[in-house]
PDB file of C-alpha atoms in Angstrom:
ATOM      1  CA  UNK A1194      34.761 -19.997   0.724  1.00  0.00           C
ATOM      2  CA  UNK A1195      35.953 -17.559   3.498  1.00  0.00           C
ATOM      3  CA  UNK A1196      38.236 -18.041   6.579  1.00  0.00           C
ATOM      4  CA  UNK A1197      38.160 -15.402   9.735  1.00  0.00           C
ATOM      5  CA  UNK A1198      40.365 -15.415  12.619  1.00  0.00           C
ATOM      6  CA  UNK A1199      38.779 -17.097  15.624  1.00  0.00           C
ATOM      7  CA  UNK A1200      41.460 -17.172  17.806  1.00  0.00           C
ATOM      8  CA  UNK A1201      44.520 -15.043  18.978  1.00  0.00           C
ATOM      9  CA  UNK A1202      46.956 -18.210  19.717  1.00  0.00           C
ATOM     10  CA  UNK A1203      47.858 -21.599  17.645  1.00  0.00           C
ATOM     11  CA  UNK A1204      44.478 -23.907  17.682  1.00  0.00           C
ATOM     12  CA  UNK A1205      45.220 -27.136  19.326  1.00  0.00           C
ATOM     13  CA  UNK A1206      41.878 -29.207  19.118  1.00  0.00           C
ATOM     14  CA  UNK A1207      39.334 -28.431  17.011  1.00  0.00           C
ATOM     15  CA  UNK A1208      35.621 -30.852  16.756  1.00  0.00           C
ATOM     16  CA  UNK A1209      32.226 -29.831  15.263  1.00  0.00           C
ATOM     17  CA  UNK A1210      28.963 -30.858  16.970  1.00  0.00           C
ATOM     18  CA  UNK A1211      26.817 -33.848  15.538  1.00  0.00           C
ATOM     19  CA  UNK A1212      24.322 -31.625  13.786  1.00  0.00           C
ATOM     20  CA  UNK A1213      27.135 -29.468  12.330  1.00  0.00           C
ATOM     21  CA  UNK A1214      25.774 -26.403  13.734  1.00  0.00           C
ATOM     22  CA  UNK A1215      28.584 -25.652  16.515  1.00  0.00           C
ATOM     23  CA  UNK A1216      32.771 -25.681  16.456  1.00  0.00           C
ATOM     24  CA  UNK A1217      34.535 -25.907  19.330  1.00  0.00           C
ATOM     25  CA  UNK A1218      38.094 -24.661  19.431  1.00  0.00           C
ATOM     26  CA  UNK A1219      40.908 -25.044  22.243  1.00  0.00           C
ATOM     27  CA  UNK A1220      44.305 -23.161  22.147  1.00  0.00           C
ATOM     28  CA  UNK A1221      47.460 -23.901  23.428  1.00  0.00           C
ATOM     29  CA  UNK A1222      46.999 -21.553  26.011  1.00  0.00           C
ATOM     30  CA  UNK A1223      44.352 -23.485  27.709  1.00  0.00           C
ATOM     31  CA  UNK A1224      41.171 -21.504  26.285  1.00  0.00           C
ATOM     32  CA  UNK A1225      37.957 -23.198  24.958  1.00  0.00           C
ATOM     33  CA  UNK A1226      35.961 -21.116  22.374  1.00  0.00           C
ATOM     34  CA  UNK A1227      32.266 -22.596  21.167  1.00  0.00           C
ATOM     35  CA  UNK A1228      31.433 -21.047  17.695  1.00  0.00           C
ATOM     36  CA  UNK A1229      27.894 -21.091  15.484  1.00  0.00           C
ATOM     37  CA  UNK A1230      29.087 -22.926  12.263  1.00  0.00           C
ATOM     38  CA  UNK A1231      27.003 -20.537   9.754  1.00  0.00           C
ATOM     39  CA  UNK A1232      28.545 -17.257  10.332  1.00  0.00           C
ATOM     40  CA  UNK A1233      31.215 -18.262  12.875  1.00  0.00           C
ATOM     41  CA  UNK A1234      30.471 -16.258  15.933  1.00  0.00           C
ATOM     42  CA  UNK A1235      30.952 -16.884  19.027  1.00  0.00           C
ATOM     43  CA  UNK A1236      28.594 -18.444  21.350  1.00  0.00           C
ATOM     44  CA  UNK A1237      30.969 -18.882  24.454  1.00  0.00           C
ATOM     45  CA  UNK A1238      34.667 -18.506  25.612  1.00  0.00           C
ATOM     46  CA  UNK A1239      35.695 -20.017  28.935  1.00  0.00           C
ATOM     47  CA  UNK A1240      38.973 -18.495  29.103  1.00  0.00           C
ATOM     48  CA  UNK A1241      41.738 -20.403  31.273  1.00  0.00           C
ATOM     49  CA  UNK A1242      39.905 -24.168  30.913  1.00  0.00           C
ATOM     50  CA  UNK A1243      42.255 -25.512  31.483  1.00  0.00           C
ATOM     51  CA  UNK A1244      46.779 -24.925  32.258  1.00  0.00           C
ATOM     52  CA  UNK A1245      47.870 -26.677  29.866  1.00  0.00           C
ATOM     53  CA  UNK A1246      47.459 -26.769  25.998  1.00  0.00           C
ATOM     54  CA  UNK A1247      43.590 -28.350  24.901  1.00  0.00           C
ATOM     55  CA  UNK A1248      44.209 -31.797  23.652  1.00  0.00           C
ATOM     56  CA  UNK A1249      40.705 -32.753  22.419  1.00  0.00           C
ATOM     57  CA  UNK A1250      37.062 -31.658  22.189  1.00  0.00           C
ATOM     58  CA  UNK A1251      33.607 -33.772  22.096  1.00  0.00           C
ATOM     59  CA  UNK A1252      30.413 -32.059  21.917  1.00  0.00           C
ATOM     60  CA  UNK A1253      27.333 -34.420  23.666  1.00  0.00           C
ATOM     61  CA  UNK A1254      25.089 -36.447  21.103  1.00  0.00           C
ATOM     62  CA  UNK A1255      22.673 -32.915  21.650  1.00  0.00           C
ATOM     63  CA  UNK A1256      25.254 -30.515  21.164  1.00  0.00           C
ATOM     64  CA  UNK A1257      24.527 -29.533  25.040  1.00  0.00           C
ATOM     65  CA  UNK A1258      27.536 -30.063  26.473  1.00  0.00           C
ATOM     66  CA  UNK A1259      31.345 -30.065  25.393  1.00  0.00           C
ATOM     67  CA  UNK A1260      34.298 -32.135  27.026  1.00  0.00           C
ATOM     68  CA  UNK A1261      37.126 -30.779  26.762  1.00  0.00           C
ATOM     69  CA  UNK A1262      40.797 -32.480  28.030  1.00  0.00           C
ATOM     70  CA  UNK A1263      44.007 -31.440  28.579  1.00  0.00           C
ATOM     71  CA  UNK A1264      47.703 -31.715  28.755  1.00  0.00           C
ATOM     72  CA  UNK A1265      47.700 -30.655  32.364  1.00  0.00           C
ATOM     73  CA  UNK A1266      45.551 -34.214  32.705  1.00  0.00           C
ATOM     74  CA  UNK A1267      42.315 -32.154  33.768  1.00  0.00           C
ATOM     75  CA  UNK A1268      39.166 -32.675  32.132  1.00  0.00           C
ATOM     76  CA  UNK A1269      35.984 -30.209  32.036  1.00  0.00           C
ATOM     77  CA  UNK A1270      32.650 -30.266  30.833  1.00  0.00           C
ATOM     78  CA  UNK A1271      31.061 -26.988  29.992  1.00  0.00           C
ATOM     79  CA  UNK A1272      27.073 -26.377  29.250  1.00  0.00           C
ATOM     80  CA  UNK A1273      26.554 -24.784  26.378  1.00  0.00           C
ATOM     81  CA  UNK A1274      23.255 -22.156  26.331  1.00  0.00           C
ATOM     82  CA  UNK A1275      22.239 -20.136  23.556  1.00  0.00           C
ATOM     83  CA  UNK A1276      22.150 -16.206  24.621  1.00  0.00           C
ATOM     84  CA  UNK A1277      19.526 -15.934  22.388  1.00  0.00           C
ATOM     85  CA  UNK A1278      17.035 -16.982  25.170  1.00  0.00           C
ATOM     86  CA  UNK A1279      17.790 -13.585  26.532  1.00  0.00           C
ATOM     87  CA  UNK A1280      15.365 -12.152  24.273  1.00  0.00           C
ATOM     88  CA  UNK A1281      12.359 -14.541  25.860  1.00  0.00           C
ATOM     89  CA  UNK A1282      13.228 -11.915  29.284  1.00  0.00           C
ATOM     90  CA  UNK A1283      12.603  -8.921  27.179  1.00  0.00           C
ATOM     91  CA  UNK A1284       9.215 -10.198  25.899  1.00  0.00           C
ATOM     92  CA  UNK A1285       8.352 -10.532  29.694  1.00  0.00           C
ATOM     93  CA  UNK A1286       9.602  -7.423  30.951  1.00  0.00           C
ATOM     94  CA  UNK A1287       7.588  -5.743  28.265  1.00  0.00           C
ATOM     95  CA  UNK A1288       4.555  -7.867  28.739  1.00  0.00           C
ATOM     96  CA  UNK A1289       4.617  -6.960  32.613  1.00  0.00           C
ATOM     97  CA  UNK A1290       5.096  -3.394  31.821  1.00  0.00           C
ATOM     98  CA  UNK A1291       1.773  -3.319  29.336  1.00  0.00           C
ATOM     99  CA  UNK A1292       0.138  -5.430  32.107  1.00  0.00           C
ATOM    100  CA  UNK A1293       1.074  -2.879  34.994  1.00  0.00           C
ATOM    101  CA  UNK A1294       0.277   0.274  32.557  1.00  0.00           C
ATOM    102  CA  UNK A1295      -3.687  -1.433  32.029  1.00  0.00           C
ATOM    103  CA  UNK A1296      -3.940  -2.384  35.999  1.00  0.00           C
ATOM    104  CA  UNK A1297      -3.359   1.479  36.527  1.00  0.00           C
ATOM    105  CA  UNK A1298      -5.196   2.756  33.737  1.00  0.00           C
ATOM    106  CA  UNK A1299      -8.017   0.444  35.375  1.00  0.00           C
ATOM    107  CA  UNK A1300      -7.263   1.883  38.675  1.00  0.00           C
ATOM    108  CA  UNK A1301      -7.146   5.159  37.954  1.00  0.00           C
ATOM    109  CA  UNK A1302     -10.214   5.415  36.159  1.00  0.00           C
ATOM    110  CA  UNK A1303     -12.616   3.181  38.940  1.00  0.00           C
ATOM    111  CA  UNK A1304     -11.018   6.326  41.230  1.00  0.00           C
ATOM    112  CA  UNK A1305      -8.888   4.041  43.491  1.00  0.00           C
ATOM    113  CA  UNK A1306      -5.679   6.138  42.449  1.00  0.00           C
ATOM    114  CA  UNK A1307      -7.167   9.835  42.581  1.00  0.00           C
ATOM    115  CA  UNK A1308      -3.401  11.189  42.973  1.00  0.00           C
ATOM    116  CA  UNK A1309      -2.362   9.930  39.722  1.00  0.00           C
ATOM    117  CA  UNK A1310      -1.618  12.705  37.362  1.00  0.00           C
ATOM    118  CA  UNK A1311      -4.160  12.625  34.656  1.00  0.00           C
ATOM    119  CA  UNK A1312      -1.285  12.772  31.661  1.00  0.00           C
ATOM    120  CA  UNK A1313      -0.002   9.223  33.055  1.00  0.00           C
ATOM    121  CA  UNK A1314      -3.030   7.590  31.918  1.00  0.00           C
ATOM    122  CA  UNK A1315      -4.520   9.313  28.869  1.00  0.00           C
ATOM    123  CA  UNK A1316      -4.873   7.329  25.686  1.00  0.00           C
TER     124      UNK A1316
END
């Protein structure tokens, strides 16, 4: 068993998602943090949800959305998104790059680029 500190003021609501993947945490200071249960980093912090202290947290039956309500009587629903989809832009900024480096290869070589510098398109 092993504990880490998740948060830099007292916890005041605390509620794990339905497929026990995701914690959320709210502070008395008003801020919402959205954690990954198996190594407990974070996915999200919406700092300032809310004035008042968080009085309770509910995740959405597909762990897409958290509630969150407070003292201040204000009540917020945030979207949760995995940054792990940022990886599905590399894989098309590199696929557009290898697609761009073949069209001018091709280009170069049929002669409709004759100002291209030879070393750009050796293989």
């Amino acid at each position: 068993m092993r504990s880490k500190l998740v948060a830099g003021e007292p916890i005041s609501a605390f509620n794990i998602s339905a497929d026990g993947k995701l914690l959320a945490i709210g502070t008395s200071e008003g801020n919402v943090r959205i954690l990954r249960a198996g190594n407990m980093g974070v996915l999200k912090i919406i700092k300032k949800a809310h004035i008042g202290p968080t009085t309770a947290l509910a995740f959405s039956d597909d762990s897409r959305a958290l509630l969150s309500v407070s003292m201040d009587s204000s009540a917020r629903v945030t979207l949760i998104t995995d940054n792990g989809s940022k990886n599905g832009l590399s894989l098309w900024i590199i696929l557009f790059v290898v697609l761009l480096a073949m069209a001018v290869y091709y280009a170069k070589h049929e002669g409709k680029l004759p100002w291209l510098p030879d070393f750009l398109v050796k293989l």
